[in-house]
Short mmCIF file of C-alpha atoms in Angstrom, two decimals:
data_model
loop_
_atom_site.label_atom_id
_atom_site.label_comp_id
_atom_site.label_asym_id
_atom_site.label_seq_id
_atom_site.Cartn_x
_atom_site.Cartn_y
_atom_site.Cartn_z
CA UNK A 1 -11.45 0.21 -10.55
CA UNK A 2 -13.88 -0.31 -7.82
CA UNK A 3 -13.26 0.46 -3.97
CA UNK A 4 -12.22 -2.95 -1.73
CA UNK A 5 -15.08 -2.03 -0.07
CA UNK A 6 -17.52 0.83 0.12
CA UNK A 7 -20.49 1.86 2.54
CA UNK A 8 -22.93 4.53 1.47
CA UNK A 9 -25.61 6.20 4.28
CA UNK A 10 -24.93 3.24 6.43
CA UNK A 11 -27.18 3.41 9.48
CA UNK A 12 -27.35 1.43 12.99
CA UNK A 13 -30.33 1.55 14.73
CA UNK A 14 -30.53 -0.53 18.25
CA UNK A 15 -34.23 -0.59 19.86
CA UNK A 16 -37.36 1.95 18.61
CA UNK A 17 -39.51 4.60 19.34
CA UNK A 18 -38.07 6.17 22.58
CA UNK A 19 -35.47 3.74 23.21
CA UNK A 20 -33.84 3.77 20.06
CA UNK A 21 -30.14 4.20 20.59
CA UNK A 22 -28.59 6.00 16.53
CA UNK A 23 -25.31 4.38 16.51
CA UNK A 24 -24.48 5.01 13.23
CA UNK A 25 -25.70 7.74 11.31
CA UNK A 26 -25.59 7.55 7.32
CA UNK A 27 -21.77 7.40 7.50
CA UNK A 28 -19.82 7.18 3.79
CA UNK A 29 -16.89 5.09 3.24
CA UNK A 30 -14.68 3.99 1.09
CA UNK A 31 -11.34 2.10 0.81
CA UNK A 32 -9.19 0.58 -1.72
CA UNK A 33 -6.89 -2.12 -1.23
CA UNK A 34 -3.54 -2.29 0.22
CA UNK A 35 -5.78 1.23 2.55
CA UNK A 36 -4.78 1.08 6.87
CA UNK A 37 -7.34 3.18 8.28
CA UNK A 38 -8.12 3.64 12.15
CA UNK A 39 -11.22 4.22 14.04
CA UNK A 40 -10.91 6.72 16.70
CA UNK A 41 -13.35 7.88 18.78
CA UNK A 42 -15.03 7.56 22.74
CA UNK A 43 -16.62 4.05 23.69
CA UNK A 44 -20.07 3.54 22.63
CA UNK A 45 -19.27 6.07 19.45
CA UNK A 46 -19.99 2.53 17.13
CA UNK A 47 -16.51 1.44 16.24
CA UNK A 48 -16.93 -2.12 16.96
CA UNK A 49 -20.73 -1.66 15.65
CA UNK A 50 -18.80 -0.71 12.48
CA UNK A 51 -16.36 -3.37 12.12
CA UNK A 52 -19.04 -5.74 12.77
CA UNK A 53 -21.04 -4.63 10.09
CA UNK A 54 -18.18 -4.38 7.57
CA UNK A 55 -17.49 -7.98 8.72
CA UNK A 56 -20.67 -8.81 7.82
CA UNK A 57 -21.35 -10.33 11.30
CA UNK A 58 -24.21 -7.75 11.27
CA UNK A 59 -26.69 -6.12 8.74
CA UNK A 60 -26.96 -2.14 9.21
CA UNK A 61 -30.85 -0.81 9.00
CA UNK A 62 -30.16 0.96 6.03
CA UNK A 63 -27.61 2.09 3.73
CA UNK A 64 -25.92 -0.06 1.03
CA UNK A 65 -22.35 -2.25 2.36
CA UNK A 66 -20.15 -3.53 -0.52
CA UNK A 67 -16.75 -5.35 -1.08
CA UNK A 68 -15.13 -6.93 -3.89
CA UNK A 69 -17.98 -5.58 -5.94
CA UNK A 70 -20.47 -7.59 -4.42
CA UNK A 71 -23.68 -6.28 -2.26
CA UNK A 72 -23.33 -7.52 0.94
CA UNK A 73 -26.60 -5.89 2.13
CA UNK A 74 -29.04 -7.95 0.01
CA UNK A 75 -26.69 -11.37 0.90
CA UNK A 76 -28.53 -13.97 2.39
CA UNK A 77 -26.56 -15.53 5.75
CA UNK A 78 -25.31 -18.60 3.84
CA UNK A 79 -23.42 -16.37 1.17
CA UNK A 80 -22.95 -14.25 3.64
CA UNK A 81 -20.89 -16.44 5.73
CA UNK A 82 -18.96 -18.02 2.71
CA UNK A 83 -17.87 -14.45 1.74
CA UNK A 84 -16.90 -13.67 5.22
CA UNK A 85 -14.58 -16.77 5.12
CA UNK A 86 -13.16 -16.49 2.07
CA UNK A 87 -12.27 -12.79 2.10
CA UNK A 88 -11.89 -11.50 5.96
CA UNK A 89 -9.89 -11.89 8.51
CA UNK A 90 -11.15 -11.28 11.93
CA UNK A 91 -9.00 -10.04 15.64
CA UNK A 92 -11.49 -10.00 17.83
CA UNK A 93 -11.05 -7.68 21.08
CA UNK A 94 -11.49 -10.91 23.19
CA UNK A 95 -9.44 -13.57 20.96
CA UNK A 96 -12.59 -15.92 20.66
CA UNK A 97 -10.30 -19.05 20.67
CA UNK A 98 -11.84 -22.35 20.90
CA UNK A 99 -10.33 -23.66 24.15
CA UNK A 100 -10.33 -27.12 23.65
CA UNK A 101 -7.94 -26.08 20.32
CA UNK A 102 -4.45 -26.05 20.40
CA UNK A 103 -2.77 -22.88 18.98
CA UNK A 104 -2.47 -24.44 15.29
CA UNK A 105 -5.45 -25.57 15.00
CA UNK A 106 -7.23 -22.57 15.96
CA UNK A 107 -5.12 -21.01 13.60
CA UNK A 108 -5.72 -23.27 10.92
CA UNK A 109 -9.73 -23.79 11.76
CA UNK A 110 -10.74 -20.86 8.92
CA UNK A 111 -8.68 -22.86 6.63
CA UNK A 112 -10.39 -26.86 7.70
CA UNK A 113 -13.53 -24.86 7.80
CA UNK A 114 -13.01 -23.77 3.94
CA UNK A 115 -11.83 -26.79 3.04
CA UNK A 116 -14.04 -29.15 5.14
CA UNK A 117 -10.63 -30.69 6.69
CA UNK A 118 -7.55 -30.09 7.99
CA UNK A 119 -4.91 -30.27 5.15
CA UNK A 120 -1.34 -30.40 5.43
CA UNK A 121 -1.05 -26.75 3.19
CA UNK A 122 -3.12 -25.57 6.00
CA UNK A 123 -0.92 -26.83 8.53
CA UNK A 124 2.14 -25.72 7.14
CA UNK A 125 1.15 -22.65 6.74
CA UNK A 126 -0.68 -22.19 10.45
CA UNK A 127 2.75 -23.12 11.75
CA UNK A 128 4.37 -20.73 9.32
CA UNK A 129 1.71 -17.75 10.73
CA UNK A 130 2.71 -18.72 14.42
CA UNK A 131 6.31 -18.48 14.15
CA UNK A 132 6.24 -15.06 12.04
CA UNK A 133 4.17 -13.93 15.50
CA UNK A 134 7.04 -15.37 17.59
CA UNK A 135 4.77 -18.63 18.82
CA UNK A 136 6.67 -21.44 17.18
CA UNK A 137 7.09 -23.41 20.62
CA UNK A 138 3.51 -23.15 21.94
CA UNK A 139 1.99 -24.44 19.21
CA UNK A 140 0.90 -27.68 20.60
CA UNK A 141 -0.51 -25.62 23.87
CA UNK A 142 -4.11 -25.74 23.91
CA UNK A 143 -5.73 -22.15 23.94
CA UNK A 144 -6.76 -22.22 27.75
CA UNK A 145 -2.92 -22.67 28.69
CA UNK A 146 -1.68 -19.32 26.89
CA UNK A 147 -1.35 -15.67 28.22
CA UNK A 148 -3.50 -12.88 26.87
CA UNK A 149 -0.38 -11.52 24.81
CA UNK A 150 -0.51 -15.67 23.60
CA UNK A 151 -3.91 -15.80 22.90
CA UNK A 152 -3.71 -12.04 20.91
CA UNK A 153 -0.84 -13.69 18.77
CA UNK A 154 -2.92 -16.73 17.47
CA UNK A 155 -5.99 -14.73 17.03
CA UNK A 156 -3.76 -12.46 14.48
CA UNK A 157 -2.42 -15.39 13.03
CA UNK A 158 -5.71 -16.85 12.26
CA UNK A 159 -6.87 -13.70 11.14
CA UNK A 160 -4.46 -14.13 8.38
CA UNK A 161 -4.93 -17.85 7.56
CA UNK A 162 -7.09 -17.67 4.66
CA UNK A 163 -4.92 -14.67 2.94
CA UNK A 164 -8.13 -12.37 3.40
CA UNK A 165 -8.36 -8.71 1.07
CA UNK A 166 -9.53 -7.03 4.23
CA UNK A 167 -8.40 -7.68 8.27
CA UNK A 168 -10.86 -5.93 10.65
CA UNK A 169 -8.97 -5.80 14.24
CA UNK A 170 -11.40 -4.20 17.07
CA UNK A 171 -8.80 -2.84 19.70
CA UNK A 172 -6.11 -5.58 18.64
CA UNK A 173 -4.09 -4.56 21.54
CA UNK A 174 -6.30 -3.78 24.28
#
């Protein structure tokens, strides 16, 4: 059985020559699924410069990135992007919630996006996702009118809307 996903001499490289900043330094990888693993370390040690890269939000300089088999390095940004949405969820350390969305439907937006509409599975189970994170009565609130614990919530529960093999939280409760 292969690994959920794997990484093998994965390398970050920001800037050349003198400037160059090594973020990442041929680090190995690998987990399986149902796998919790936590990255410790000081800021600027490339945590979120991992998780970005194992989201596939970013390419590494060198080193091979796969998950679910597939070789996310070679991927152009188009199948790159339809992998992303079909297997990841995302918490970002700053939400990233549309503000003109209410609750649901930023919850349910990877879902509409997938599905190139809103549906009412999608729904039902956005409002299912927001309850289980103790949100059932601001889900009609639009983004901008929620607290940071609020706004933490929904980004969870949309991080779970599309059932994704692999969540990727950077600092979910900072």
């Amino acid at each position: 059985m292969s690994a959920l996903l794997e990484v093998r001499s994965l390398v970050k490289t920001y800037g050349s020559g003198e400037t160059a900043t090594h973020v990442l330094k041929g680090l190995d990888l690998a987990m399986e699924t149902g796998d919790m693993a936590a990255l410790l370390g000081p800021s600027g040690s490339g945590k979120s410069t991992l998780l970005t890269i194992l989201g596939t939000l970013m390419k590494p300089s060198s080193g091979q990135h796969t998950m679910l088999g597939e070789d996310l390095t070679r991927a152009d940004d188009q199948s790159l992007t339809e992998f992303r949405n079909r297997h990841i969820g995302f918490v970002f350390q700053f939400h990233h919630l549309l503000p003109d969305f209410t609750a649901l439907e930023n919850v349910i937006f990877p879902a509409a996006v997938r599905a190139g509409r809103e549906t009412a599975a999608a729904k039902a189970r956005g409002r299912e996702l927001l309850a289980r994170v103790g949100l059932e009565s601001r889900m009609d609130f639009l983004a901008t009118k929620l607290s940071g614990g609020q706004k933490q919530r929904v980004a969870i529960a949309r991080a779970l809307m599309n059932q994704p093999e692999l969540v990727l939280a950077d600092e979910p409760t900072g």
